[in-house]
Short mmCIF file of C-alpha atoms and ligand atoms in Angstrom, two decimals:
data_model
loop_
_atom_site.label_atom_id
_atom_site.label_comp_id
_atom_site.label_asym_id
_atom_site.label_seq_id
_atom_site.Cartn_x
_atom_site.Cartn_y
_atom_site.Cartn_z
CA MET A 1 5.08 -20.18 19.32
CA ASP A 2 1.76 -18.96 20.05
CA LYS A 3 -1.45 -20.60 19.22
CA ASN A 4 -2.75 -17.89 16.76
CA THR A 5 0.50 -17.79 14.69
CA ILE A 6 0.04 -21.61 14.45
CA LYS A 7 -3.64 -21.31 13.45
CA ALA A 8 -2.66 -18.57 10.60
CA ALA A 9 0.20 -21.05 9.37
CA GLU A 10 -1.95 -23.79 9.11
CA LEU A 11 -4.70 -21.65 7.19
CA LEU A 12 -1.96 -20.14 4.72
CA LYS A 13 -0.44 -23.51 4.15
CA LYS A 14 -3.71 -25.33 2.73
CA ALA A 15 -5.06 -22.08 1.15
CA LYS A 16 -5.86 -22.52 -2.52
CA PHE A 17 -5.84 -19.03 -3.08
CA ALA A 18 -4.26 -16.54 -0.68
CA THR A 19 -4.19 -12.83 -1.22
CA ALA A 20 -2.03 -10.16 1.07
CA PHE A 21 -3.90 -6.41 1.46
CA THR A 22 -0.74 -4.12 2.70
CA GLY A 23 -1.10 -0.46 4.05
CA ALA A 24 1.01 2.37 5.21
CA GLY A 25 1.82 0.29 8.21
CA ILE A 26 3.98 -2.32 6.43
CA SER A 27 6.29 0.18 5.58
CA VAL A 28 6.73 2.01 8.85
CA GLU A 29 9.61 0.03 9.75
CA SER A 30 11.38 1.15 6.44
CA GLY A 31 11.27 4.48 7.69
CA ILE A 32 8.13 5.71 5.87
CA PRO A 33 5.34 7.01 8.38
CA PRO A 34 1.75 6.70 7.77
CA PHE A 35 -0.74 9.64 7.03
CA ARG A 36 -2.83 8.93 10.06
CA GLY A 37 -1.84 8.59 13.82
CA ASN A 38 0.29 10.52 16.08
CA ASP A 39 3.77 10.66 14.19
CA GLY A 40 1.63 10.53 10.98
CA LEU A 41 2.57 12.60 7.89
CA TRP A 42 -1.19 14.37 8.46
CA SER A 43 -0.08 15.75 11.75
CA LYS A 44 2.85 17.99 9.92
CA TYR A 45 1.04 18.29 6.45
CA ASP A 46 -2.17 19.69 5.22
CA PRO A 47 -3.88 17.04 3.27
CA VAL A 48 -5.11 19.25 0.82
CA VAL A 49 -2.03 19.28 -1.37
CA LEU A 50 -2.93 15.76 -2.41
CA ASP A 51 -6.72 17.19 -3.36
CA ILE A 52 -6.73 17.23 -7.33
CA ASN A 53 -8.51 20.11 -7.29
CA TYR A 54 -5.96 22.23 -5.14
CA PHE A 55 -3.13 20.41 -7.53
CA HIS A 56 -4.46 21.99 -10.79
CA THR A 57 -5.09 25.39 -9.05
CA ASN A 58 -2.32 25.41 -6.47
CA THR A 59 0.25 23.20 -8.63
CA LYS A 60 3.55 24.84 -7.28
CA ASP A 61 2.56 24.83 -3.72
CA ALA A 62 1.40 21.41 -3.97
CA TRP A 63 4.43 20.12 -5.73
CA ARG A 64 6.62 21.41 -3.07
CA VAL A 65 5.47 19.20 -0.38
CA ILE A 66 4.71 16.29 -2.79
CA LYS A 67 8.68 16.53 -3.65
CA LYS A 68 9.42 16.56 0.14
CA LEU A 69 7.09 14.12 1.10
CA PHE A 70 7.20 11.51 -1.72
CA TYR A 71 10.54 11.88 -3.62
CA ASP A 72 13.15 13.46 -1.60
CA PHE A 73 12.02 11.03 1.37
CA PHE A 74 10.04 8.00 0.08
CA GLY A 75 13.01 7.29 -2.76
CA LYS A 76 15.38 6.55 0.01
CA ALA A 77 13.45 3.81 1.75
CA ASN A 78 14.18 0.13 1.03
CA PRO A 79 12.08 -2.80 2.02
CA ASN A 80 12.01 -4.30 5.72
CA PRO A 81 11.31 -7.97 6.80
CA ALA A 82 7.80 -7.68 6.13
CA HIS A 83 7.95 -7.02 2.62
CA THR A 84 10.89 -9.65 2.04
CA THR A 85 8.72 -12.23 3.74
CA LEU A 86 5.59 -11.54 1.70
CA ALA A 87 7.87 -11.82 -1.82
CA GLU A 88 8.96 -15.21 -0.32
CA MET A 89 5.42 -16.39 0.47
CA GLU A 90 5.02 -15.76 -3.13
CA LYS A 91 7.79 -17.76 -4.43
CA MET A 92 6.84 -20.62 -2.28
CA GLY A 93 3.16 -20.49 -3.84
CA ILE A 94 1.59 -19.82 -0.74
CA LEU A 95 0.51 -16.27 -1.69
CA LYS A 96 -0.99 -15.62 -5.08
CA ALA A 97 -1.75 -11.90 -5.23
CA LEU A 98 -0.71 -8.83 -3.54
CA ILE A 99 -2.96 -5.81 -3.43
CA THR A 100 -1.38 -2.61 -2.14
CA GLN A 101 -2.68 0.73 -0.96
CA ASN A 102 1.28 1.99 -0.90
CA ILE A 103 2.67 3.99 -3.50
CA ASP A 104 6.05 3.50 -2.50
CA ASN A 105 7.18 0.51 -4.50
CA LEU A 106 8.82 -1.42 -1.57
CA HIS A 107 6.95 -4.81 -2.46
CA GLN A 108 8.39 -4.77 -5.85
CA LYS A 109 11.91 -3.85 -4.56
CA ALA A 110 11.51 -6.99 -2.49
CA GLY A 111 10.76 -9.38 -5.21
CA SER A 112 7.03 -9.63 -5.35
CA LYS A 113 5.57 -10.08 -8.77
CA GLU A 114 2.00 -10.03 -8.84
CA VAL A 115 1.41 -6.62 -6.82
CA TYR A 116 -1.91 -4.74 -7.67
CA GLU A 117 -1.28 -1.08 -7.06
CA TYR A 118 -4.68 0.31 -5.91
CA HIS A 119 -3.65 3.73 -5.38
CA GLY A 120 -0.87 3.79 -8.18
CA THR A 121 2.47 4.74 -7.75
CA ALA A 122 5.12 7.31 -7.17
CA GLN A 123 7.60 5.41 -9.49
CA THR A 124 5.99 7.10 -12.54
CA MET A 125 4.76 10.31 -13.51
CA VAL A 126 2.07 11.51 -16.09
CA CYS A 127 1.57 14.48 -18.28
CA THR A 128 -2.16 16.20 -17.21
CA LYS A 129 -2.28 17.39 -20.83
CA CYS A 130 -0.83 14.93 -23.15
CA GLY A 131 -1.02 11.75 -21.02
CA ALA A 132 2.79 11.04 -21.46
CA LYS A 133 4.39 8.81 -18.65
CA TYR A 134 8.07 9.49 -17.19
CA HIS A 135 9.79 7.04 -14.82
CA SER A 136 10.10 9.68 -12.07
CA PRO A 137 14.03 9.13 -10.89
CA ASP A 138 14.70 10.71 -14.75
CA VAL A 139 12.65 13.67 -13.80
CA ASP A 140 14.23 16.88 -12.74
CA LEU A 141 12.61 18.14 -9.49
CA SER A 142 15.05 21.13 -8.91
CA ILE A 143 12.43 23.37 -10.75
CA LEU A 144 8.84 23.05 -9.99
CA PRO A 145 6.37 22.19 -11.10
CA PRO A 146 8.10 19.51 -13.32
CA LEU A 147 6.92 19.82 -16.92
CA CYS A 148 6.41 17.61 -19.96
CA LYS A 149 9.58 17.68 -22.75
CA LYS A 150 6.74 17.01 -25.25
CA CYS A 151 4.04 19.42 -24.76
CA ASN A 152 5.12 21.44 -21.76
CA GLY A 153 2.17 20.22 -19.61
CA VAL A 154 2.24 19.85 -15.78
CA LEU A 155 3.55 16.09 -14.75
CA LYS A 156 1.61 14.49 -11.75
CA PRO A 157 2.53 11.82 -9.81
CA ASP A 158 0.98 8.53 -11.07
CA PHE A 159 -0.84 7.88 -7.58
CA ILE A 160 -4.31 8.73 -6.99
CA PHE A 161 -5.12 12.20 -5.42
CA PHE A 162 -8.11 12.86 -3.29
CA GLY A 163 -11.13 13.15 -5.79
CA GLU A 164 -9.51 10.78 -8.46
CA GLY A 165 -10.74 6.99 -9.33
CA ILE A 166 -8.84 4.17 -8.36
CA PRO A 167 -6.75 2.69 -11.50
CA PRO A 168 -9.37 0.86 -13.45
CA GLU A 169 -6.76 -2.31 -14.21
CA ALA A 170 -5.90 -2.67 -10.24
CA ALA A 171 -9.11 -2.09 -9.25
CA GLN A 172 -10.37 -5.06 -11.42
CA LYS A 173 -7.78 -7.38 -10.35
CA SER A 174 -8.10 -6.50 -6.83
CA SER A 175 -11.58 -7.06 -6.72
CA HIS A 176 -11.06 -10.33 -8.41
CA ALA A 177 -8.48 -11.51 -5.90
CA ALA A 178 -10.77 -10.62 -3.18
CA GLU A 179 -13.71 -12.54 -4.52
CA ARG A 180 -11.51 -15.78 -5.35
CA SER A 181 -9.55 -15.77 -2.02
CA ASP A 182 -9.65 -18.46 0.61
CA VAL A 183 -7.65 -16.59 3.04
CA PHE A 184 -6.95 -12.80 3.02
CA LEU A 185 -3.96 -11.52 4.92
CA VAL A 186 -4.60 -7.60 6.14
CA ILE A 187 -1.59 -6.06 7.15
CA GLY A 188 -0.97 -2.40 8.63
CA THR A 189 -4.04 -0.83 7.50
CA THR A 190 -6.88 1.23 9.61
CA GLY A 191 -9.55 0.39 6.84
CA GLU A 192 -10.50 3.96 6.85
CA VAL A 193 -9.73 4.81 3.12
CA MET A 194 -12.61 3.90 0.90
CA PRO A 195 -12.98 2.16 -1.50
CA ALA A 196 -9.61 -0.18 -0.46
CA SER A 197 -11.18 -0.58 2.49
CA MET A 198 -13.97 -2.93 1.26
CA LEU A 199 -11.68 -5.29 -0.23
CA PRO A 200 -11.49 -7.43 3.09
CA GLN A 201 -15.14 -6.92 3.42
CA ILE A 202 -15.67 -8.47 -0.19
CA ALA A 203 -13.40 -11.40 0.48
CA LYS A 204 -14.86 -12.35 3.78
CA GLN A 205 -18.52 -12.08 2.09
CA ASN A 206 -16.93 -14.80 -0.45
CA SER A 207 -15.91 -16.81 3.04
CA ALA A 208 -12.10 -16.39 3.08
CA LYS A 209 -10.83 -16.17 6.68
CA ILE A 210 -9.09 -12.85 7.34
CA ILE A 211 -5.70 -13.03 9.10
CA GLU A 212 -4.89 -9.44 10.51
CA ILE A 213 -1.44 -8.05 11.14
CA ASN A 214 -1.31 -4.56 13.12
CA VAL A 215 0.39 -3.08 16.08
CA GLU A 216 -3.14 -1.95 17.17
CA ASN A 217 -6.76 -2.61 16.32
CA SER A 218 -8.10 -1.48 13.01
CA ASN A 219 -11.90 -0.89 11.85
CA TYR A 220 -11.44 -4.81 10.72
CA THR A 221 -10.41 -6.16 14.22
CA ASN A 222 -13.55 -6.19 16.07
CA HIS A 223 -15.72 -7.11 13.02
CA ILE A 224 -14.54 -9.57 10.28
CA THR A 225 -10.97 -10.42 11.64
CA ASP A 226 -10.79 -14.21 12.15
CA ILE A 227 -7.18 -14.16 13.69
CA PHE A 228 -5.43 -11.05 14.98
CA LEU A 229 -1.59 -11.41 15.26
CA GLN A 230 -0.61 -8.08 17.32
CA GLY A 231 2.74 -6.49 16.86
CA LYS A 232 5.01 -5.08 13.75
CA ALA A 233 4.82 -6.42 10.47
CA GLY A 234 8.28 -6.76 9.81
CA GLU A 235 8.61 -9.05 13.23
CA ILE A 236 5.31 -11.15 12.84
CA LEU A 237 5.43 -11.93 9.29
CA PRO A 238 8.96 -13.82 9.60
CA GLU A 239 7.56 -15.60 12.59
CA LEU A 240 4.32 -16.66 10.43
CA LEU A 241 6.79 -17.80 7.65
CA ASN A 242 8.72 -19.85 10.26
CA ALA A 243 5.48 -21.54 11.48
CA ILE A 244 4.53 -22.15 8.06
CA ASN A 245 7.91 -24.08 7.71
CA GLN A 246 7.06 -26.30 10.68
CA VAL A 247 3.35 -26.91 10.55
P1 NAD B 301 -2.70 4.60 7.58
O1 NAD B 301 -2.04 5.42 7.71
O2 NAD B 301 -4.25 5.01 7.65
O3 NAD B 301 -2.99 3.73 8.98
C1 NAD B 301 -1.52 2.67 9.01
C2 NAD B 301 -1.67 1.40 10.10
O4 NAD B 301 -0.73 0.83 10.30
C3 NAD B 301 -2.40 1.61 11.46
O5 NAD B 301 -3.64 0.68 11.27
C4 NAD B 301 -1.45 1.34 12.35
O6 NAD B 301 -1.87 0.68 13.61
C5 NAD B 301 -0.42 0.31 11.46
N1 NAD B 301 0.86 0.19 11.96
C6 NAD B 301 1.70 1.17 12.00
N2 NAD B 301 2.85 0.50 12.07
C7 NAD B 301 3.15 -0.62 11.92
C8 NAD B 301 3.75 -1.96 11.76
N3 NAD B 301 4.94 -1.65 12.05
N4 NAD B 301 3.32 -3.05 11.34
C9 NAD B 301 1.90 -3.30 11.34
N5 NAD B 301 1.17 -2.06 11.55
C10 NAD B 301 1.42 -1.30 11.80
O7 NAD B 301 -2.75 3.92 6.22
P2 NAD B 301 -3.68 3.15 5.51
O8 NAD B 301 -4.73 2.62 5.95
O9 NAD B 301 -2.97 2.55 4.38
O10 NAD B 301 -4.13 4.48 4.44
C11 NAD B 301 -3.52 5.39 4.30
C12 NAD B 301 -3.43 5.96 2.85
O11 NAD B 301 -2.22 6.38 2.82
C13 NAD B 301 -3.30 4.70 1.72
O12 NAD B 301 -3.95 4.73 0.94
C14 NAD B 301 -1.78 4.65 1.31
O13 NAD B 301 -1.67 4.55 -0.13
C15 NAD B 301 -1.15 5.87 1.73
N6 NAD B 301 0.26 6.00 2.20
C16 NAD B 301 1.23 5.48 1.72
C17 NAD B 301 2.35 5.34 2.14
C18 NAD B 301 3.30 4.51 1.52
O14 NAD B 301 3.08 4.30 0.13
N7 NAD B 301 4.47 3.98 2.19
C19 NAD B 301 2.40 5.96 3.29
C20 NAD B 301 1.34 6.61 3.97
C21 NAD B 301 0.39 6.81 3.49
#
C-alpha cells in the first residue's frame, strides 16, 4: 500500500466531519461518459441543448438529445465500486455527507443516504407551467416533448440547465457541509463548473484537508489538494477503504 493511501486513510479515520464531493468522473466506470475531454459528451453533442433559453425556444429538438443522453442511456447504468465504497464509508460513520454534481442517481442506488444533488436529478421531471413533479420512469417519452397530465405544460428534467440557479436546499446543505468539514474528498471532477467548483475552496478556507482522486490533474491538484491519489475512482476508493480498515 502506498504512503499517500495510508495518509489519506488515517485522515479519514480520525475525521470528525468528512464530506465527499463527486463529479462526472465517478460514473465513468459505470459507462456514463463525462461532458469534457476527448470522449466527453460535448465532443459529440452541442451543449446548447442544455441552455435554458434554447430549451424554451427549441423544446422538441432539445428534448430529442436530452432523451438520448439522459434517459435512453443513463437509465441503464448501475453503481460501480466507487459508489458502493462511498455508501459503505457512510455506513461506517466515516462520511457524514456526499455532495454530487451528478444527476444520475447512482449514489442513492448504491445506498448512500445523505446525498446533496447540487445540480438536481434526472430522476424527476417538473412541469414548466404548473410545477407538478413526475417520477421520470413513469413519463412516456415516445412523443416529445412530454407534457403535463394536469395542465398540458412542457415537462423539463429536474436537473439544472445552463442559465438556471442551484436548487436552494442542496446549495445551502452543501455549503454548510463544506464549511464544517475537516476532511473533503474530491472525486472525478475537473473543478471547472461554477459555483460547484467553489465548494472544495470553501472547505480548504475552513481548514479541511483535501484528498483528491482523479485519473489526471484537475484545477485543484496543484493548488489546494493535500493528498492526490491518482487513478480510477472504482479502484482507488476500495483500496482506500481497505487501508482505513487496517490503520
Ligand atoms: P467533467 O466532465 O468536467 O470532468 C470529469 C473528471 O473526471 C475529469 O477531471 C476526469 O479526469 C475525471 N475522471 C474521468 N474518469 C475517471 C475515473 N474513472 N475516476 C476518477 N476520475 C475520473 O465533470 P464535472 O467536473 O463533474 O462537471 C461536468 C458537469 O456535468 C457536472 O456538473 C455534472 O453534473 C455533469 N455531468 C454529470 C454526469 C452524470 O450525472 N454522471 C455525466 C456528465 C456530466
